Coordinates of C-alpha atoms in Angstrom, one line a residue:
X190 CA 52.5 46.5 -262.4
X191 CA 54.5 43.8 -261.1
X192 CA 55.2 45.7 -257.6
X193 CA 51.2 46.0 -257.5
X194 CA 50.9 42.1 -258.1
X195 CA 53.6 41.1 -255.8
X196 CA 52.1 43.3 -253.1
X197 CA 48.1 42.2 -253.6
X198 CA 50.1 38.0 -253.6
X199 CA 51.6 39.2 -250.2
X200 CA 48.3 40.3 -249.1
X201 CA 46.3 37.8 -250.0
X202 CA 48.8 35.5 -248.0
X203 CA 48.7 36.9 -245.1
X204 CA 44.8 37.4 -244.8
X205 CA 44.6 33.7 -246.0
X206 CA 46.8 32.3 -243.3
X207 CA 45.8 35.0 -240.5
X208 CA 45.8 32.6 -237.3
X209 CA 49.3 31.4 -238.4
X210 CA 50.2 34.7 -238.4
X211 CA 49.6 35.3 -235.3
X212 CA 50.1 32.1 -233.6
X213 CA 53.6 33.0 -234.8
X214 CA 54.0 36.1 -233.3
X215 CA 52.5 34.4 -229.9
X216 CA 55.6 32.0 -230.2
X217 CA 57.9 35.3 -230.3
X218 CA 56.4 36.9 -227.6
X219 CA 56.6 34.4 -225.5
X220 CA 60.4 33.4 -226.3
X221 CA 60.6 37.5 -226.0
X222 CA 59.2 37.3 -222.8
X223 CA 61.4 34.7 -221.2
X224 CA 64.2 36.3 -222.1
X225 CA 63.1 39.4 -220.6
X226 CA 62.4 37.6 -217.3
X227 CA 66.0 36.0 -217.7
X228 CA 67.4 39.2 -217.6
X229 CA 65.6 41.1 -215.2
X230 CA 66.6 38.6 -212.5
X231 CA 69.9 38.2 -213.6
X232 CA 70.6 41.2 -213.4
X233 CA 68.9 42.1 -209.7
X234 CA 69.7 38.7 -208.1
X235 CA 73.7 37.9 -209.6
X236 CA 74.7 40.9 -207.1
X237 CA 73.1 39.8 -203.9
X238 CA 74.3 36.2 -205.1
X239 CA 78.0 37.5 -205.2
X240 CA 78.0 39.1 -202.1
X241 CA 76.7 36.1 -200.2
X242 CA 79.1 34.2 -201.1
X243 CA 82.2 36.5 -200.3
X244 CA 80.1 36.4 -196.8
X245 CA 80.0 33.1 -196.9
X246 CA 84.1 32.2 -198.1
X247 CA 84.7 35.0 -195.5
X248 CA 83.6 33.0 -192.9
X249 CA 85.0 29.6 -193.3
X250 CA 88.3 31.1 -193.6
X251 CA 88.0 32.9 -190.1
X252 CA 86.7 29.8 -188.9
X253 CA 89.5 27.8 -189.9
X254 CA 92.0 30.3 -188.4
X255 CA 90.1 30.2 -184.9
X256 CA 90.3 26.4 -185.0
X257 CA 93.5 25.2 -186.7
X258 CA 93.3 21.9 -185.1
X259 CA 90.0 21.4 -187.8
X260 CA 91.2 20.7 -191.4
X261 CA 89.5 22.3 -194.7
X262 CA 88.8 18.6 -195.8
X263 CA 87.0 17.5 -192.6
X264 CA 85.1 20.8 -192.7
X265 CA 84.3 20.2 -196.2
X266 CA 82.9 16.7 -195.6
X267 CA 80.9 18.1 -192.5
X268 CA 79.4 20.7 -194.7
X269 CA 78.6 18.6 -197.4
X270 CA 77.1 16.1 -195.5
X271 CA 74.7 18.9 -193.7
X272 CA 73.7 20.2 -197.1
X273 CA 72.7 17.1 -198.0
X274 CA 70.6 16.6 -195.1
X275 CA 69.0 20.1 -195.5
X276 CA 67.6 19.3 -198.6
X277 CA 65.7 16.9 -197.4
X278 CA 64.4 18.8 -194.9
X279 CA 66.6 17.6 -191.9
X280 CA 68.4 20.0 -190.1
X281 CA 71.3 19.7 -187.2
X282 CA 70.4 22.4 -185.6
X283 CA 69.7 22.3 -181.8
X284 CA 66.6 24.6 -182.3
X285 CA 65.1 22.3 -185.4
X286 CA 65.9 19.5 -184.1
X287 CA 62.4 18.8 -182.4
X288 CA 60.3 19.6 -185.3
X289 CA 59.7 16.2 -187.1
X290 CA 59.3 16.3 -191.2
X291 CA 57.6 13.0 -191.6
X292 CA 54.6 13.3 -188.9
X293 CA 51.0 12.9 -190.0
X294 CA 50.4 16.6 -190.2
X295 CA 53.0 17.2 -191.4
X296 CA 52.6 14.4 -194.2
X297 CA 49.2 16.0 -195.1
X298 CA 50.8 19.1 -196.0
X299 CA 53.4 17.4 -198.0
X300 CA 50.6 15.0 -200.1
X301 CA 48.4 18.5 -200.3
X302 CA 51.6 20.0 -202.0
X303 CA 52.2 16.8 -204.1
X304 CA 48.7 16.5 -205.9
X305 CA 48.1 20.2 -206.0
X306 CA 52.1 20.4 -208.1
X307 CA 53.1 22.9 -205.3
X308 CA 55.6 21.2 -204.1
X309 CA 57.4 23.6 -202.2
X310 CA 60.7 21.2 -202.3
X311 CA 61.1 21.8 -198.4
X312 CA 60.5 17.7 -197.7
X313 CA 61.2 14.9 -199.8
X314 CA 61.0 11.3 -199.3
X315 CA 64.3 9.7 -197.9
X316 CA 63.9 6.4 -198.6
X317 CA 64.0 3.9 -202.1
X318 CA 60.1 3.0 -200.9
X319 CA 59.1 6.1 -200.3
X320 CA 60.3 7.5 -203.3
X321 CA 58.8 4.8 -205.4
X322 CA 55.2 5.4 -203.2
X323 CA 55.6 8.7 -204.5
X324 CA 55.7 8.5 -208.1
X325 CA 52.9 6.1 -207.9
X326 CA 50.6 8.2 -205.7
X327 CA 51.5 11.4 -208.0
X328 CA 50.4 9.4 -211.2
X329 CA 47.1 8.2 -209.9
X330 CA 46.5 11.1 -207.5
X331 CA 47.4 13.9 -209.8
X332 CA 44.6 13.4 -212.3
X333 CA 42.3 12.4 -209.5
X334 CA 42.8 15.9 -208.0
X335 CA 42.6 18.0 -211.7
X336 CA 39.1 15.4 -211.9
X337 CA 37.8 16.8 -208.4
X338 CA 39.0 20.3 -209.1
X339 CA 37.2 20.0 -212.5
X340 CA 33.8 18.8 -211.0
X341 CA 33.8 21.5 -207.6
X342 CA 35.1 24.7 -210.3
X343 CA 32.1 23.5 -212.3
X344 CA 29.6 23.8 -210.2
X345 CA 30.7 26.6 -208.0
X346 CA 30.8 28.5 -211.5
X347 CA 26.9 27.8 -211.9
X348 CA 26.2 30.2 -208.4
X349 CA 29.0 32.4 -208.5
X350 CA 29.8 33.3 -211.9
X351 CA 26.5 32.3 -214.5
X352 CA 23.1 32.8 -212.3
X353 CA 24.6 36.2 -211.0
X354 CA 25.9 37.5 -214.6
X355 CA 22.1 36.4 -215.9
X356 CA 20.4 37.8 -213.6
X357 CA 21.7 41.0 -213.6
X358 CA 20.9 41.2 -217.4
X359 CA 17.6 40.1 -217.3
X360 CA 16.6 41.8 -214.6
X361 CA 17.8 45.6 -215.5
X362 CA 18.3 44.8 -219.1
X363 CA 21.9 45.6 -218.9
X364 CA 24.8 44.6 -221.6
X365 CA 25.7 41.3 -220.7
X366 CA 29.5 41.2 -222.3
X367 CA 29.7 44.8 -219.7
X368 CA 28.1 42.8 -216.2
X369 CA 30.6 39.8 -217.4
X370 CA 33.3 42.2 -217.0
X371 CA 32.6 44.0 -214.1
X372 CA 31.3 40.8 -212.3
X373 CA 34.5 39.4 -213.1
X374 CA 36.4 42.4 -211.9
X375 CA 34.9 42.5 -208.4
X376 CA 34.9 38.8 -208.5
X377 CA 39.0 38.7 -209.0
X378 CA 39.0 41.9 -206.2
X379 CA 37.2 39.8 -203.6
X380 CA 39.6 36.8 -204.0
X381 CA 42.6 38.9 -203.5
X382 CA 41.6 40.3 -200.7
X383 CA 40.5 36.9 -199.2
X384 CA 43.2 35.2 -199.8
X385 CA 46.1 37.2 -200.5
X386 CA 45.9 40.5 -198.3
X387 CA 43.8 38.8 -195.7
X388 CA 45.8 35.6 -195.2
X389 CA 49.6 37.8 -195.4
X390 CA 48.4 39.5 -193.1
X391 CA 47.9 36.4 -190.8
X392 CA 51.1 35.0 -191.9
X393 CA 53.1 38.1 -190.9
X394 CA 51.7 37.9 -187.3
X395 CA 52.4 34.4 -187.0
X396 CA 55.6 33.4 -188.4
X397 CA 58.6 35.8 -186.4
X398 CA 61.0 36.3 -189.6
X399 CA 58.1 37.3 -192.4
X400 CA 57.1 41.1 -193.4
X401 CA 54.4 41.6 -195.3
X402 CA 55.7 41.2 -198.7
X403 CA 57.3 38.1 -197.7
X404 CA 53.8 36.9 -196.8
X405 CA 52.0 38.1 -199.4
X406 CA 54.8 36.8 -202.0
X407 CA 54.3 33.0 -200.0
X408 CA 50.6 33.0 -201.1
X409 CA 50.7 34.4 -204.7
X410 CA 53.8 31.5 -205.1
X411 CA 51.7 28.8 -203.1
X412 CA 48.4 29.6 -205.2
X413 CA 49.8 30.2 -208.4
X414 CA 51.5 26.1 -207.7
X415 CA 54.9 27.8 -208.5
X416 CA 55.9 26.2 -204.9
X417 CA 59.3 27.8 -205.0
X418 CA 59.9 26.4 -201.6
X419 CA 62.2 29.5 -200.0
X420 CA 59.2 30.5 -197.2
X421 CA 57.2 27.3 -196.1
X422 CA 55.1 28.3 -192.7
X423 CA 54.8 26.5 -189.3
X424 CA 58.8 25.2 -189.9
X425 CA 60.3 27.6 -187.1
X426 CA 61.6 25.8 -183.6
X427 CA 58.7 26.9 -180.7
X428 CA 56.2 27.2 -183.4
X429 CA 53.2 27.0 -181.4
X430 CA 50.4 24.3 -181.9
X431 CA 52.2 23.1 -185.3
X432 CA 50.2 20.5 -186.1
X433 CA 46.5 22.3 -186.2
X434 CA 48.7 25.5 -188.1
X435 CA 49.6 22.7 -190.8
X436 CA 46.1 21.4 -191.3
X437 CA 44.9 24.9 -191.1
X438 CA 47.6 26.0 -193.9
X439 CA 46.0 22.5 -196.2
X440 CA 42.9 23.8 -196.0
X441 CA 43.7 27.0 -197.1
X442 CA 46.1 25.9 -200.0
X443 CA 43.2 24.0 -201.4
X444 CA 40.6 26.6 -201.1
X445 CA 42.7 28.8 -202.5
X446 CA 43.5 26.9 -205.7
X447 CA 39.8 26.2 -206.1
X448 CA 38.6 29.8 -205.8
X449 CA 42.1 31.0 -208.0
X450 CA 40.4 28.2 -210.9
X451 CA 37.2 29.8 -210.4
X452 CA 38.4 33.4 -211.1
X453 CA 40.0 32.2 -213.9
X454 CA 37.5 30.1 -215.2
X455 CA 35.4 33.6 -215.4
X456 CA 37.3 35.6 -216.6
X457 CA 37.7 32.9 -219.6
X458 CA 34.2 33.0 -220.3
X459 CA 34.4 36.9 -220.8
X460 CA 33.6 37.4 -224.7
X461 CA 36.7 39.6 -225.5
X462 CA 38.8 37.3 -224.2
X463 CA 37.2 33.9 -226.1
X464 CA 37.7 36.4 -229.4
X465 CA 41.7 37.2 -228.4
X466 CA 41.9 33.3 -228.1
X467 CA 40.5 32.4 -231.6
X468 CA 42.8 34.9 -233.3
X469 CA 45.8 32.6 -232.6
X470 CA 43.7 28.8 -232.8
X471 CA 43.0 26.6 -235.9
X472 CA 39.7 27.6 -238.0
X473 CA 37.6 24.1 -237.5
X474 CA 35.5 23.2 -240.0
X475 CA 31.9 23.2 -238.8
X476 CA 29.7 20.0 -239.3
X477 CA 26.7 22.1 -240.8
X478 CA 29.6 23.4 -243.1
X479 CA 30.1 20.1 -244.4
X480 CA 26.9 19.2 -245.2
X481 CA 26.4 22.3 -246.8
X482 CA 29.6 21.3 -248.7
X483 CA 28.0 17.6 -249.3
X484 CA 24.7 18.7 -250.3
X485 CA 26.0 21.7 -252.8
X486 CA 28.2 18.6 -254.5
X487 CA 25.2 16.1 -254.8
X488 CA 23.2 19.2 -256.4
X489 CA 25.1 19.8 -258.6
X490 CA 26.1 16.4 -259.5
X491 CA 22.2 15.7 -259.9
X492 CA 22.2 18.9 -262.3
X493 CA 25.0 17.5 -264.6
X494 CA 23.3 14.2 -264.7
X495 CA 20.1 15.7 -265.8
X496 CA 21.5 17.7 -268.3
X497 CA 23.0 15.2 -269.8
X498 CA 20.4 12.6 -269.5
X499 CA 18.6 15.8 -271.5
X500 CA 21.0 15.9 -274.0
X501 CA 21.0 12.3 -274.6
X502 CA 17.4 11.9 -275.1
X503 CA 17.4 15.2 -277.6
X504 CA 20.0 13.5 -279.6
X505 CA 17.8 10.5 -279.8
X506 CA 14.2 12.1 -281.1
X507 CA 13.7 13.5 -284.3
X508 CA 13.9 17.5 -284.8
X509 CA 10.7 18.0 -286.3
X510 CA 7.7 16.1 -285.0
X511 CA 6.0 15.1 -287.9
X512 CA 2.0 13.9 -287.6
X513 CA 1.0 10.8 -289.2
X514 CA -1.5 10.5 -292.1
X515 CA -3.9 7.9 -292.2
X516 CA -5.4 9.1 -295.4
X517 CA -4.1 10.9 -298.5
X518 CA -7.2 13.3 -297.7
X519 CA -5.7 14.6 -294.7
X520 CA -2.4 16.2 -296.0
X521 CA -3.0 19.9 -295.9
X522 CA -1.0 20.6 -299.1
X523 CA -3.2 17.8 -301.2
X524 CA -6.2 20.1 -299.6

């Protein structure tokens, strides 16, 4: 008996707090998840990491032997000191040392990277004002870009994504949660082979040092804003007419995001998905739930008023009504 009532008690809390449940298990999946990504790449990268850098000690050590007059200390400094510069996108090179970081074209693509929160980490302002400029133009330009994004995604949605789904239902009387789905299918289909197959292949012609995968992993990391940083186009020495190639890349980066938002954006509409999300979000309560609510008090309140109202008034008349006489003549027992 009491293993039957501890059971139905555990039941009855879990079907009563359901979406915690499950936004729980959400939380662990996710944690789960990381962890499994953590350990995936440590495992596949720490290797090739390793090696490099027995290349790498390798190196310095026969280049210290060939050149004794050259200290490890000076050598150090030197390297440092080109690090540094690196990460900022200036390099010593003879071969780099024409390409300029900070022209306009080349400052287009950088903004482009900065209020799309790409930010492939190639560049970065050198100076104090620049720097300051940046945080600025981020702050205001960031939500004006989400705002734009917001408004174009919209309306794109109306003729790519709504009209064609509706018509196709109404017009061969078709399931519309099954031409959702398959709309969205071809939809996501179309995208990647616009601007993932299409534009790696592009990128694997133009740029020397690229295969294919490296081309095709440079878009999905550009248009997915991950902006990793480690393949950024149009940066090699006799890089022919640089300055259209960056435009040219801006234009694509944001035409990509825009049409990656309006895949998305579809595929959120579809009905199984909007059902998955609810399982793990906060019931609401409804507005025409709360009137409901109000108006079921006020009823009853009204009810309880009246009966006792009732009551009061019964208490206050006599129990038997009794006619009055206005002769002796009409009492039915002197009759």
């Amino acid at each position: 008996m009491l293993q039957s009532l501890a059971s139905n008690s555990c039941v009855r809390l879990i079907q009563g707090h359901k979406s915690t449940w499950y936004f729980v298990s959400l939380v662990l999946g996710y944690l789960l998840y990381l962890i499994f990504g953590a350990v995936v790449f440590s495992s596949v990268e720490l290797p090739y990491e390793d090696l490099l850098r027995q290349d790498l000690r390798a190196m310095k050590k026969q280049f210290l032997q060939e050149n004794e007059c050259l200290s490890e200390e000076r050598l150090e400094r030197f390297l440092m000191k080109a690090l540094d510069a690196s990460n900022y996108g200036v390099s010593i090179l003879n071969n780099a040392s024409s390409n300029w970081n900070w022209d306009f074209t080349s400052a287009l693509f950088f903004a482009s990277t900065v209020l799309s929160t790409t930010g492939y980490g190639h560049t970065a302002p050198l100076s104090d004002g620049g720097k300051a400029f940046c945080i600025i133009y981020s702050v205001i330009g960031i939500p004006f870009t989400l705002l734009f994004l917001t408004a174009v995604v919209q309306r794109i949605m109306v003729f790519s994504t709504r009209r064609p789904v509706m018509y196709i239902h109404t017009r061969w009387g078709l399931s519309k949660p099954l031409v959702a789905i398959v709309h969205a299918t071809l939809l996501a289909m179309i995208s990647v082979s616009c601007f993932f197959l299409i534009p790696a292949a592009i990128f694997s012609a133009l740029e020397e040092n690229w295969n294919f995968l490296e081309s095709f992993y440079f878009c999905f990391i550009s248009l997915s804003t991950i902006g990793l940083g480690d393949y950024v186009p149009g940066e090699a020495a006799n890089q022919r007419f640089r300055e259209l190639y960056k435009v040219g890349i801006t234009v694509y980066l944001i035409l990509g995001l825009i049409v990656m938002l309006v895949v998305l954006e579809t595929f959120c509409e579809l009905q199984q998905l909007k059902q998955l999300r609810k399982m793990f979000y906060l019931k609401k309560e409804k507005p025409h739930d709360r009137l409901a609510i109000l108006e079921h008090d006020h009823l009853s309140f009204t009810t309880v008023s009246n009966r006792a109202l009732t009551h009061r008034e019964d208490k206050t008349q006599p129990f038997v009504s009794v006619p009055a006489l206005s002769s002796p003549n009409d009492d039915p027992m002197i009759q």
